[in-house]
Short mmCIF file of C-alpha atoms and ligand atoms in Angstrom, two decimals:
data_model
loop_
_atom_site.label_atom_id
_atom_site.label_comp_id
_atom_site.label_asym_id
_atom_site.label_seq_id
_atom_site.Cartn_x
_atom_site.Cartn_y
_atom_site.Cartn_z
CA MET A 9 0.52 -0.25 0.27
CA ASN A 10 1.11 3.64 -0.89
CA SER A 11 1.91 5.50 2.37
CA LEU A 12 2.95 9.06 3.05
CA ALA A 13 5.36 8.15 4.73
CA SER A 14 7.90 6.21 2.10
CA LEU A 15 5.75 8.32 -0.77
CA ASP A 16 9.15 11.04 -1.89
CA VAL A 17 7.94 15.02 -1.29
CA ALA A 18 11.48 16.32 0.01
CA GLY A 19 11.68 19.91 -2.39
CA LYS A 20 8.89 18.85 -4.58
CA ARG A 21 6.04 19.99 -5.27
CA VAL A 22 3.33 18.48 -3.67
CA PHE A 23 -1.05 18.33 -4.89
CA LEU A 24 -2.98 17.63 -1.67
CA ARG A 25 -6.96 17.37 -2.28
CA CYS A 26 -8.43 18.14 1.00
CA ASP A 27 -12.77 18.36 1.53
CA LEU A 28 -12.64 22.02 2.64
CA ASN A 29 -15.70 21.88 2.35
CA VAL A 30 -16.50 24.00 5.26
CA PRO A 31 -20.70 25.85 6.32
CA LEU A 32 -20.78 29.54 5.78
CA LYS A 33 -23.03 31.92 6.25
CA ASN A 34 -23.06 35.44 4.68
CA GLY A 35 -19.22 35.33 4.02
CA GLU A 36 -18.30 33.40 7.51
CA ILE A 37 -17.36 30.33 8.12
CA THR A 38 -19.53 28.84 10.57
CA ASP A 39 -17.73 25.35 11.48
CA ASP A 40 -13.65 25.17 10.36
CA GLY A 41 -14.24 21.65 11.41
CA ARG A 42 -12.85 19.64 7.81
CA ILE A 43 -10.45 22.38 7.26
CA ARG A 44 -8.13 22.18 10.91
CA ALA A 45 -8.35 17.82 9.91
CA SER A 46 -6.52 19.00 6.37
CA LEU A 47 -4.07 20.32 9.43
CA PRO A 48 -1.71 17.57 10.15
CA THR A 49 -1.30 16.33 6.78
CA ILE A 50 -0.93 19.18 5.60
CA LYS A 51 2.21 20.26 9.01
CA ASN A 52 3.80 17.22 7.60
CA LEU A 53 4.23 17.72 4.23
CA LEU A 54 5.94 21.58 4.81
CA GLU A 55 7.98 19.91 7.64
CA ARG A 56 9.20 17.61 5.00
CA GLY A 57 10.42 20.05 2.40
CA ALA A 58 7.50 19.61 -0.49
CA SER A 59 5.33 23.05 -1.51
CA LEU A 60 1.81 22.77 -2.00
CA VAL A 61 -1.11 23.68 -4.45
CA ILE A 62 -4.55 22.61 -2.28
CA GLY A 63 -7.79 21.34 -4.53
CA ALA A 64 -10.75 21.64 -3.39
CA HIS A 65 -14.76 22.15 -3.73
CA LEU A 66 -17.17 24.15 -1.58
CA GLY A 67 -21.14 23.72 -2.20
CA ARG A 68 -22.06 22.33 -5.49
CA PRO A 69 -20.86 25.58 -7.99
CA LYS A 70 -22.05 22.91 -11.67
CA GLY A 71 -19.12 24.09 -13.49
CA GLU A 72 -20.45 27.65 -12.93
CA VAL A 73 -18.13 30.68 -11.13
CA LYS A 74 -19.99 31.11 -8.04
CA PRO A 75 -18.58 34.44 -5.81
CA GLU A 76 -21.09 32.87 -3.12
CA LEU A 77 -18.53 29.86 -2.82
CA SER A 78 -15.10 30.93 -3.99
CA LEU A 79 -12.76 29.45 -1.52
CA ALA A 80 -11.13 32.80 -0.28
CA PRO A 81 -12.72 32.65 3.47
CA VAL A 82 -11.03 28.94 3.08
CA ALA A 83 -7.49 30.69 2.11
CA LYS A 84 -7.97 33.32 5.30
CA ARG A 85 -8.88 30.85 7.58
CA LEU A 86 -5.91 28.45 6.58
CA GLU A 87 -3.77 30.61 6.62
CA GLU A 88 -3.91 31.67 10.61
CA LEU A 89 -4.78 28.04 11.08
CA LEU A 90 -1.61 27.24 9.85
CA ASN A 91 -0.11 29.93 11.06
CA GLU A 92 2.61 30.79 7.24
CA PRO A 93 0.97 32.57 4.32
CA VAL A 94 -1.34 30.75 1.68
CA ASP A 95 -1.18 31.53 -1.96
CA PHE A 96 -4.62 31.74 -3.44
CA ILE A 97 -5.18 30.60 -6.70
CA THR A 98 -2.15 32.60 -7.67
CA SER A 99 1.73 31.82 -6.26
CA GLY A 100 3.00 33.62 -5.45
CA THR A 101 6.06 33.37 -2.59
CA SER A 102 4.45 31.29 -0.47
CA LYS A 103 4.81 27.58 0.11
CA VAL A 104 1.21 27.10 0.13
CA LEU A 105 -1.06 27.57 -2.76
CA LEU A 106 -5.26 27.61 -2.91
CA LEU A 107 -7.39 26.95 -6.07
CA GLU A 108 -9.68 28.11 -6.81
CA ASN A 109 -13.50 26.11 -6.34
CA LEU A 110 -12.35 23.11 -8.61
CA ARG A 111 -16.27 22.42 -9.19
CA PHE A 112 -16.55 26.10 -10.86
CA ASN A 113 -14.67 23.67 -13.35
CA ALA A 114 -17.63 21.74 -15.58
CA ALA A 115 -14.58 18.86 -15.61
CA GLU A 116 -14.08 18.38 -12.42
CA THR A 117 -17.33 17.19 -12.00
CA SER A 118 -18.32 15.61 -15.17
CA LYS A 119 -19.84 12.13 -15.56
CA ASP A 120 -17.26 12.39 -18.85
CA ASP A 121 -14.56 9.87 -18.87
CA SER A 122 -12.38 11.48 -21.54
CA GLU A 123 -13.37 15.37 -20.15
CA ARG A 124 -12.64 14.50 -16.35
CA LYS A 125 -9.90 12.90 -17.36
CA ILE A 126 -8.09 16.82 -19.82
CA PHE A 127 -8.50 18.03 -16.18
CA ALA A 128 -6.64 16.10 -14.05
CA GLN A 129 -3.63 16.64 -16.95
CA GLU A 130 -4.09 20.10 -16.42
CA LEU A 131 -4.09 19.93 -12.59
CA ALA A 132 -1.12 17.34 -13.30
CA LYS A 133 0.78 19.67 -14.74
CA ASN A 134 4.42 20.41 -12.88
CA ILE A 135 3.33 18.83 -8.98
CA ASP A 136 5.52 15.72 -9.14
CA ALA A 137 2.62 13.58 -6.52
CA TYR A 138 -0.58 13.48 -5.25
CA VAL A 139 -1.76 13.01 -1.49
CA GLY A 140 -5.41 12.14 -1.30
CA ASP A 141 -6.95 13.84 1.88
CA GLY A 142 -10.08 14.51 0.85
CA PHE A 143 -12.45 12.47 3.06
CA GLY A 144 -15.53 13.87 2.49
CA ALA A 145 -15.17 13.98 -0.96
CA VAL A 146 -13.90 10.37 -2.12
CA HIS A 147 -17.20 8.14 -3.03
CA ARG A 148 -17.21 11.01 -5.69
CA LYS A 149 -16.12 9.99 -9.19
CA HIS A 150 -14.46 13.29 -9.64
CA ALA A 151 -11.21 14.24 -11.58
CA SER A 152 -9.27 15.77 -8.52
CA VAL A 153 -10.94 12.92 -6.59
CA TYR A 154 -10.43 9.65 -8.88
CA ASP A 155 -8.97 10.10 -12.18
CA LEU A 156 -5.69 12.94 -10.27
CA PRO A 157 -3.91 10.43 -8.08
CA GLY A 158 -3.83 8.06 -11.57
CA LEU A 159 -1.02 10.28 -13.08
CA LEU A 160 0.72 11.49 -9.92
CA PRO A 161 2.82 9.14 -7.65
CA ASN A 162 0.56 8.82 -4.79
CA ALA A 163 -0.55 8.12 -1.04
CA PRO A 164 -3.50 8.70 1.25
CA GLY A 165 -2.79 11.34 4.39
CA PHE A 166 -3.58 10.99 7.56
CA LEU A 167 -6.91 12.70 7.42
CA ILE A 168 -8.21 9.19 4.95
CA GLN A 169 -5.85 7.07 7.09
CA ALA A 170 -6.95 8.43 10.46
CA GLU A 171 -10.66 7.67 8.55
CA VAL A 172 -11.12 4.28 7.02
CA GLU A 173 -9.11 3.06 10.44
CA VAL A 174 -12.27 3.75 12.66
CA LEU A 175 -14.56 2.88 9.31
CA LYS A 176 -13.09 -0.40 9.11
CA LYS A 177 -14.10 -1.46 12.73
CA LEU A 178 -17.76 -1.14 11.71
CA THR A 179 -17.97 -2.94 8.75
CA ASP A 180 -15.94 -5.66 9.27
CA SER A 181 -16.58 -7.77 12.66
CA PRO A 182 -19.32 -4.69 14.54
CA VAL A 183 -19.82 -6.10 18.00
CA ARG A 184 -23.51 -5.38 18.51
CA PRO A 185 -26.25 -4.66 19.39
CA TYR A 186 -24.96 -2.06 15.62
CA GLY A 187 -27.08 0.87 15.56
CA VAL A 188 -27.30 4.03 13.11
CA VAL A 189 -29.39 6.88 13.37
CA LEU A 190 -30.11 8.80 10.88
CA GLY A 191 -31.80 12.56 9.70
CA GLY A 192 -30.32 15.34 7.16
CA ALA A 193 -33.59 16.90 5.29
CA LYS A 194 -33.68 14.23 1.51
CA VAL A 195 -34.35 10.21 1.72
CA SER A 196 -33.24 10.97 -1.49
CA ASP A 197 -30.07 10.90 -1.20
CA LYS A 198 -30.29 8.57 1.54
CA ILE A 199 -33.18 5.40 -0.09
CA GLY A 200 -29.52 3.73 -1.39
CA VAL A 201 -28.60 3.45 2.16
CA ILE A 202 -30.91 2.65 4.57
CA SER A 203 -31.52 -0.28 2.25
CA ASN A 204 -28.24 -1.65 1.93
CA LEU A 205 -27.48 -0.97 5.63
CA LEU A 206 -31.15 -2.72 6.45
CA SER A 207 -28.43 -5.82 6.16
CA LYS A 208 -25.74 -4.68 8.76
CA VAL A 209 -28.00 -2.88 11.36
CA ASP A 210 -29.92 -4.60 14.76
CA VAL A 211 -31.34 -1.12 15.26
CA MET A 212 -32.48 1.61 13.05
CA ALA A 213 -33.41 5.36 13.89
CA ILE A 214 -34.20 7.56 11.47
CA GLY A 215 -35.43 11.16 12.43
CA GLY A 216 -34.63 14.92 11.50
CA GLY A 217 -36.91 15.92 7.86
CA MET A 218 -36.86 12.46 5.83
CA VAL A 219 -38.94 11.24 8.32
CA PHE A 220 -42.21 12.37 7.10
CA THR A 221 -42.09 10.77 4.09
CA PHE A 222 -41.63 7.33 6.81
CA LEU A 223 -44.33 8.60 8.88
CA ALA A 224 -46.77 9.38 5.41
CA ALA A 225 -45.44 5.66 3.89
CA THR A 226 -47.57 4.18 6.83
CA GLY A 227 -50.01 6.55 5.99
CA LYS A 228 -49.81 9.30 8.63
CA GLU A 229 -50.38 13.21 8.13
CA ILE A 230 -47.81 15.00 7.88
CA GLY A 231 -49.30 18.91 7.25
CA SER A 232 -47.45 20.82 6.02
CA SER A 233 -44.03 19.10 6.28
CA LEU A 234 -41.40 18.74 4.01
CA VAL A 235 -41.40 15.06 2.08
CA GLU A 236 -40.59 13.44 -0.85
CA ALA A 237 -43.78 12.15 -2.53
CA ASP A 238 -42.68 10.01 -5.43
CA LEU A 239 -40.39 8.21 -2.02
CA ILE A 240 -43.74 6.90 -0.20
CA PRO A 241 -43.73 3.25 -2.48
CA THR A 242 -39.95 2.67 -1.99
CA VAL A 243 -40.45 3.69 1.81
CA LYS A 244 -42.92 1.63 1.72
CA GLU A 245 -40.77 -1.33 1.06
CA LEU A 246 -37.89 -0.65 3.29
CA ILE A 247 -40.03 -0.32 5.89
CA GLU A 248 -41.64 -4.01 4.52
CA THR A 249 -37.28 -5.38 4.91
CA ALA A 250 -36.55 -4.22 8.06
CA HIS A 251 -40.07 -5.85 9.35
CA ASN A 252 -38.67 -8.96 7.11
CA LYS A 253 -34.83 -8.82 8.52
CA GLY A 254 -35.58 -8.48 12.20
CA VAL A 255 -34.40 -5.05 12.36
CA THR A 256 -35.90 -2.62 14.77
CA LEU A 257 -36.72 0.15 13.11
CA ILE A 258 -38.04 3.53 15.14
CA LEU A 259 -40.02 6.23 14.15
CA PRO A 260 -40.46 9.08 16.44
CA THR A 261 -44.09 8.83 18.17
CA ASP A 262 -43.84 12.79 18.80
CA ILE A 263 -42.71 15.79 16.62
CA VAL A 264 -42.39 19.39 17.50
CA VAL A 265 -44.47 21.42 15.08
CA ALA A 266 -44.09 25.29 13.79
CA ARG A 267 -46.51 26.76 10.83
CA GLU A 268 -43.54 29.10 9.16
CA PHE A 269 -39.60 27.84 8.56
CA LYS A 270 -38.10 30.79 10.57
CA ILE A 271 -35.41 31.02 13.58
CA ASP A 272 -38.31 32.59 16.02
CA SER A 273 -41.50 30.02 15.56
CA GLN A 274 -43.42 28.81 17.98
CA PRO A 275 -42.61 25.26 18.81
CA THR A 276 -45.78 22.75 19.28
CA LEU A 277 -45.09 19.93 20.27
CA VAL A 278 -47.68 17.20 19.12
CA ASN A 279 -48.80 13.12 18.55
CA ALA A 280 -47.02 12.16 15.62
CA ASP A 281 -49.93 11.31 13.68
CA ASN A 282 -51.96 14.62 15.03
CA ILE A 283 -49.64 16.74 12.92
CA PRO A 284 -51.87 19.70 12.07
CA SER A 285 -52.36 20.57 7.94
CA ASP A 286 -51.05 23.77 7.91
CA GLN A 287 -48.17 22.48 10.32
CA MET A 288 -44.82 21.43 9.78
CA GLY A 289 -42.09 19.44 11.69
CA LEU A 290 -38.88 20.94 13.05
CA ASP A 291 -37.54 18.21 15.65
CA ILE A 292 -38.40 14.68 16.83
CA GLY A 293 -40.31 15.87 20.46
CA PRO A 294 -38.98 14.72 23.53
CA GLU A 295 -40.40 10.86 24.15
CA SER A 296 -39.26 10.05 20.51
CA ALA A 297 -35.43 11.39 22.03
CA GLY A 298 -35.80 9.70 24.79
CA VAL A 299 -36.55 6.05 22.40
CA PHE A 300 -33.49 7.30 20.91
CA ALA A 301 -31.19 7.76 23.45
CA ASN A 302 -31.94 3.93 25.20
CA GLU A 303 -32.06 2.01 22.19
CA ILE A 304 -28.56 4.18 21.59
CA LYS A 305 -27.10 3.88 24.42
CA LYS A 306 -27.56 -0.25 24.29
CA CYS A 307 -25.52 -0.59 21.57
CA LYS A 308 -22.00 -1.41 21.30
CA THR A 309 -21.65 0.39 17.82
CA LEU A 310 -22.78 2.58 16.35
CA PHE A 311 -23.12 5.34 13.39
CA TRP A 312 -25.22 8.14 13.52
CA ASN A 313 -25.82 10.86 10.75
CA GLY A 314 -28.02 13.80 10.08
CA PRO A 315 -29.83 16.52 12.51
CA MET A 316 -32.91 15.21 14.54
CA GLY A 317 -34.55 18.61 13.46
CA VAL A 318 -33.77 21.90 12.88
CA PHE A 319 -30.75 22.75 15.19
CA GLU A 320 -30.21 25.20 13.87
CA PHE A 321 -33.21 27.02 15.20
CA PRO A 322 -33.24 27.14 19.28
CA ASN A 323 -36.51 26.06 19.50
CA PHE A 324 -35.91 22.40 17.25
CA ALA A 325 -32.65 21.40 18.53
CA HIS A 326 -33.63 19.45 21.88
CA GLY A 327 -33.56 16.15 19.78
CA THR A 328 -30.33 17.05 18.08
CA LYS A 329 -29.29 17.50 21.70
CA VAL A 330 -30.27 13.99 23.41
CA ILE A 331 -29.18 12.80 20.68
CA ALA A 332 -25.93 13.92 20.95
CA GLN A 333 -25.70 13.57 24.65
CA ALA A 334 -27.49 9.77 24.03
CA LEU A 335 -23.48 8.89 21.64
CA THR A 336 -21.43 10.30 24.10
CA GLU A 337 -22.36 7.24 26.38
CA VAL A 338 -22.20 4.34 24.53
CA ASP A 339 -20.45 1.74 26.30
CA GLY A 340 -18.38 0.90 22.33
CA ILE A 341 -17.66 2.37 19.46
CA SER A 342 -19.73 5.79 18.73
CA VAL A 343 -19.40 7.24 14.64
CA VAL A 344 -20.20 11.70 14.44
CA GLY A 345 -20.46 11.23 10.15
CA GLY A 346 -20.59 14.19 7.99
CA GLY A 347 -20.32 17.91 8.16
CA ASP A 348 -23.39 18.94 9.36
CA SER A 349 -24.04 16.93 11.89
CA ALA A 350 -19.97 17.75 12.93
CA ALA A 351 -20.77 21.33 12.48
CA ALA A 352 -23.84 20.72 14.69
CA VAL A 353 -22.49 18.93 17.74
CA ARG A 354 -20.56 21.08 17.86
CA ALA A 355 -22.65 23.85 17.79
CA LEU A 356 -24.97 22.89 20.19
CA GLY A 357 -20.92 22.79 23.15
CA PHE A 358 -20.05 19.29 22.65
CA ASN A 359 -16.62 18.63 22.42
CA ASP A 360 -15.34 16.56 19.34
CA SER A 361 -13.33 14.46 22.17
CA ASP A 362 -16.95 13.62 23.65
CA PHE A 363 -17.17 11.76 20.79
CA GLY A 364 -16.02 8.39 19.61
CA TYR A 365 -14.69 9.70 15.88
CA ILE A 366 -16.20 12.53 14.04
CA SER A 367 -15.93 11.88 10.91
CA THR A 368 -15.64 14.52 7.60
CA GLY A 369 -17.69 12.88 5.79
CA GLY A 370 -21.60 12.48 6.16
CA GLY A 371 -22.32 9.90 2.47
CA ALA A 372 -18.96 9.35 2.02
CA SER A 373 -19.02 7.10 5.58
CA LEU A 374 -22.73 6.36 4.89
CA GLU A 375 -21.27 4.60 0.77
CA TYR A 376 -17.92 3.12 3.46
CA LEU A 377 -20.80 1.16 5.40
CA GLU A 378 -23.06 0.04 2.52
CA GLY A 379 -20.18 -1.79 1.50
CA LYS A 380 -19.18 0.57 -1.85
CA VAL A 381 -15.84 0.72 -3.44
CA LEU A 382 -15.49 4.75 -2.88
CA PRO A 383 -13.56 5.36 -6.50
CA GLY A 384 -11.60 8.37 -4.22
CA LEU A 385 -10.59 5.50 -1.89
CA GLN A 386 -9.84 3.00 -5.10
CA ALA A 387 -7.77 5.92 -6.81
CA LEU A 388 -5.12 6.19 -3.74
CA GLY A 389 -5.01 1.62 -3.24
CA LEU A 390 -7.79 1.52 -0.91
C1 3PG B 29 -20.38 16.91 1.68
O1 3PG B 29 -20.16 18.03 1.93
O2 3PG B 29 -19.97 16.00 1.86
C2 3PG B 29 -18.53 16.23 0.55
O3 3PG B 29 -17.95 17.40 0.40
C3 3PG B 29 -19.00 16.75 -0.81
O4 3PG B 29 -19.88 17.31 -1.47
P1 3PG B 29 -21.22 16.60 -1.95
O5 3PG B 29 -21.69 16.44 -1.37
O6 3PG B 29 -21.57 18.55 -3.46
O7 3PG B 29 -20.20 16.11 -3.47
MG1 MG B 30 -23.03 17.11 2.47
#
C-alpha cells in the first residue's frame, strides 16, 4: 500500500486534495472542522520540504463561477490556522497555494471520463506527487479525486487513513448490537444507504426532515412538513424489508411543529399521527428523543448521520442534542458522520473528544459502511 511516509516529497511540488467544504453564513465560516482536520497532513508535507498546491471544492456550483462559493474565506482561515502565508489562486512566494473551487470547472464533476481526464492532466502540470486527504469527497468520481491520483505517484493523507481505520472497525465485525441513526433533509440521498444498511444493522432510528416521508408512508398526516411524495412507495418497501430482516426500525412518536420555517417560530408538541394540516415538523419530540437515546445507549457500535431537527433554531434543537448526548454515553464505538452532524454537535456545545470519532464525511462514510467501492479510495490503492 502507498503510504504518506514513503512518498518522496522533499523539494517536490505536491497536489493535495482536501475536503474544505465548510458551512458558510454571510461569507463567514461557521464550522472550520474540515480545515482543522486537514492540518496534520499539510504540516507533515511542509515539514518534509514539499510545496503544496491544495485543491478543494465548496458547495455545488455545477461548473459555474459563483462568487458566494469562492474558497477565499477558506484561504484566509487556513492561513490563520497554519500560521503561515497561503497564496490563493495564483502562485506567489508561499509554500502553500490554494486553488479556487475546482467545481467552478464543469470538467471536475463531469460524467464524461475523457472530459475529467483532460482536466486532471491540466491539474497535474508541474506537479510531482499527489496526496489524497479529502475524505468527505472520496465517494465522488471527480477529476481531482479519482483521475488525478492515477497520473502521479500518490498516497493517502493522515485524515483518510484515520477515517478508513475507524470505518473498518464498523464494517469488519461490528460488536453488536449495531445501530444507525439517520437524519437530515433528503430521503432521496439516503435511500440506497438505508436499503443496504438494513442487512447489516440491528437497529435503525430515523429522524430529521426525511422522517416525514416515512411517516407519510405509514399513512400518517404530515401537515406541511417536508416530504418526497414520489418516494413513498420505496419507503414502504424499506419499512417492509426492515420488518422481514428483523431490524428494529424506530420512527418518532411525537413531533415539534411550527407554522413556519423561522428561527423565532413558536414550537408546539404534537403526536406523530396528529400533525395539523397547517403545521410542519421541525424536530422530533422529547418522548421520541428519549426512546432513540435509550436504544442508542444499548448499542455497542453506533453510527449517526444527520441532525434530528433544525438544530440551528434553538426551539428545534432538542432532539439533536438528546441524540448527541446519548452517543457520548455509548459503551463501545460511537461515530458521528458528516459535515452537518459534526457542525451540529459542536454548535450544541459538545467537544470532539466526547465521541469515539467524528468523521468529516457523511455521504462518504455511509457509502463506506454500505460496502461500496469508493472511487477516491480505490484511486489511492485503499
Ligand atoms: C460533503 O459536504 O458531503 C462533501 O464535501 C462532498 O460534497 P458533495 O456532496 O457536494 O459531493
Ligand atoms: Mg454534505
